[in-house]
Amino acid sequence: MPEPREIELTINGERRAGRCEPRTTLVDFLRETCALTGTHVGCEHGVCGACTVLLDGAPVRSCLMFAVQAAGARLTTVEGLAPPGEMNDLQRAFQEHHALQCGFCTPGILTTMTALLADNPTPTREDVRRALSGNICRCTGYEPIVQAVLDCARGRAGRAG
Amino acid sequence: MKPAPFDHVAPATLEEALALLVEHGENAKVLAGGQSLVPVMALRLATPAWLIDLNRIASLAGIRQLDTGELAIGALTRHAAVERSELVARANPLLASAMPWVAHTAIRNRGTVGGSLVHADPAAELPAVCLACDATLVAQSVRGRRAIAAAAFFRGMFETALGADELLVEIRFPAWPDGRRHGFIEIARRHGDFAICGIAATVERDRAGRVGDARVVAFGVVDRPVRLAAVERALAGTDGGEDALRSAAGAAADGLTPRADHHASAEYRSELLPVLARRALAQALTPRRR
Ligand SMILES: Cc1cc2nc3c(=O)[nH]c(=O)nc-3n(C[C@H](O)[C@H](O)[C@H](O)COP(=O)(O)OP(=O)(O)OC[C@H]3O[C@@H](n4cnc5c(N)ncnc54)[C@H](O)[C@@H]3O)c2cc1C
Ligand code: FES
Ligand code: FES
């Protein structure tokens, strides 16, 4: 068996260290070693999007990276979107629009949409749908998710303007 | 965690990576973006003992234009970097228009151009673009460097001309002539999924408006991207008008035996070919306001 490795990285602004086998995926490292179970794991082959986290600000599949590859990286998971026990405006918009039912897909969708809004603060409906194309939700039918994201973007533009 | 145990090594230079490839031979796999390899390992269709991770080799990533006008893209360049590149938009508009069709944002943030070409999925966009543009794929091993024409690189389903000790290091696209136009279209069940059928096309016209060189490449249809020679021939020398285009596109399925899979039947692919060929050519031949 290959030797386990020690890795260090920054997750949600905090330095974290841990041991992992080379074959440990990043999502398993987050959930099992770091006890950050907000990031969900569904298909484990890149298709469902539930495991999406932000790697240096960009959304990536944490089931398609090995933890050893994230050494030194700066990660944001769903737990890092707002202070513990609180929700940010995007999360509140999801709540208001019923953009989740079982919530399994939600962490991956929130991180994906966080990156979309950082990149494109005033997305069109079509922009949101495109950005959402890599995340599967079996409950909501997507419409409330699109509404929540557009509503959050409008709210931010309103507060800025 | 689903992959079988393996050891991970991330060399800092191309030379080290090439030496490791020789040392571990059959027991090693090269890891680029991991967006195709990791799923394959999760399904245990691949169980390498070693992963040679290219991600620390900075010299393998980057986009530049050579003095010859060629566009050179390092194999490790991420799809997202190509998608956002202004140089690519200018130097190869066909490639630029294909990028948003490659998977989803999160996949494009990790997946690399080289990984997509070496993986050689018959439904992938980038192999088709390389074929349409006569791109050159530059391979390197401890034995040296060689250039492989795109037309000779793709050998079949997930099969390429790359040797076991070779890495793909760079992709070169010939300079894009003034006046060349392009079209790109595909059908998939969901945006970002692999294409059921797609067309990448380029068309050049002379001063009188006659069609000269035309390239029409289909992907997702057989075991590798293919040029639709009958369509290209039928189009050459015409005025490129709607009638010429419709009649040329009608030959799109000639001589092809499309594959059938759980996404679509062979018959459906045969029906899509002429329709998508016509639409892609219409994109290329419709005068653009600039
Ligand atoms: C959900 C999902 C949807 C997708 N949809 C599409 C799509 O619509 N269109 C599409 O084209 N792709 C799609 N992909 C695949 C994606 O584009 C991958 O990025 C690409 O196929 C492989 O690139 P990679 O860098 O991730 O390579 P890896 O997965 O790291 O490697 C792939 C293969 O190439 C080899 N390899 C990689 N780089 C080199 C090199 N420089 N030299 C020699 N060998 C090398 C590896 O050993 C491996 O065998 C999808 C992937 C997922 C998970
Ligand atoms: S668990 Fe990673 S994409 Fe499904
Ligand atoms: S809320 Fe259940 S999968 Fe999306």
XYZ file of N, CA, C and O in Angstrom, chain B residues 15 36 47 61 66 68 136 148 158 177 213 223 226 246 253 261 277-278:
72
model
N 11.054 16.897 -18.240
C 12.085 15.858 -18.334
C 11.866 14.772 -17.282
O 11.938 13.585 -17.578
N -11.546 13.037 -17.039
C -11.917 11.773 -17.679
C -11.242 10.598 -16.966
O -11.845 9.552 -16.780
N -6.712 0.857 -13.360
C -6.178 0.664 -12.004
C -4.652 0.804 -12.039
O -3.926 -0.141 -11.733
N 1.564 24.605 -19.745
C 0.319 25.365 -19.907
C 0.617 26.728 -20.506
O 1.658 27.315 -20.220
N 2.711 32.306 -32.455
C 4.083 32.259 -32.954
C 4.260 33.279 -34.085
O 3.283 33.798 -34.632
N 4.986 32.743 -36.987
C 4.358 32.214 -38.196
C 2.859 32.472 -38.240
O 2.208 32.145 -39.226
N -1.545 20.521 -35.601
C -0.434 19.597 -35.390
C -0.329 19.317 -33.905
O -0.354 20.243 -33.092
N 2.615 15.332 -34.981
C 1.655 14.400 -35.563
C 0.476 15.220 -36.098
O -0.097 16.046 -35.373
N -11.263 6.222 -28.228
C -10.268 6.338 -27.148
C -8.877 5.866 -27.581
O -8.099 5.390 -26.752
N -6.654 32.215 -42.026
C -6.624 33.206 -43.103
C -7.757 34.222 -42.982
O -8.839 33.873 -42.505
N -11.754 26.418 -50.294
C -11.542 25.331 -49.338
C -12.687 25.286 -48.314
O -13.001 26.289 -47.684
N -16.377 6.335 -34.772
C -15.431 6.113 -33.661
C -14.400 7.225 -33.483
O -13.573 7.169 -32.584
N -14.705 12.790 -38.204
C -14.475 12.511 -39.637
C -14.803 13.716 -40.491
O -15.796 14.411 -40.259
N -27.847 23.546 -49.152
C -28.802 22.488 -48.848
C -28.425 21.214 -49.606
O -28.439 20.125 -49.056
N -24.428 12.188 -44.739
C -24.364 10.837 -44.174
C -23.760 9.830 -45.150
O -23.602 8.654 -44.805
N -25.955 4.029 -29.501
C -25.653 3.824 -28.087
C -26.880 4.215 -27.277
O -27.949 4.441 -27.848
N -25.210 19.661 -40.568
C -24.234 20.141 -41.551
C -24.781 21.414 -42.211
O -24.061 22.399 -42.386
N -26.055 21.395 -42.555
C -26.650 22.584 -43.193
C -26.611 23.770 -42.232
O -26.243 24.882 -42.604
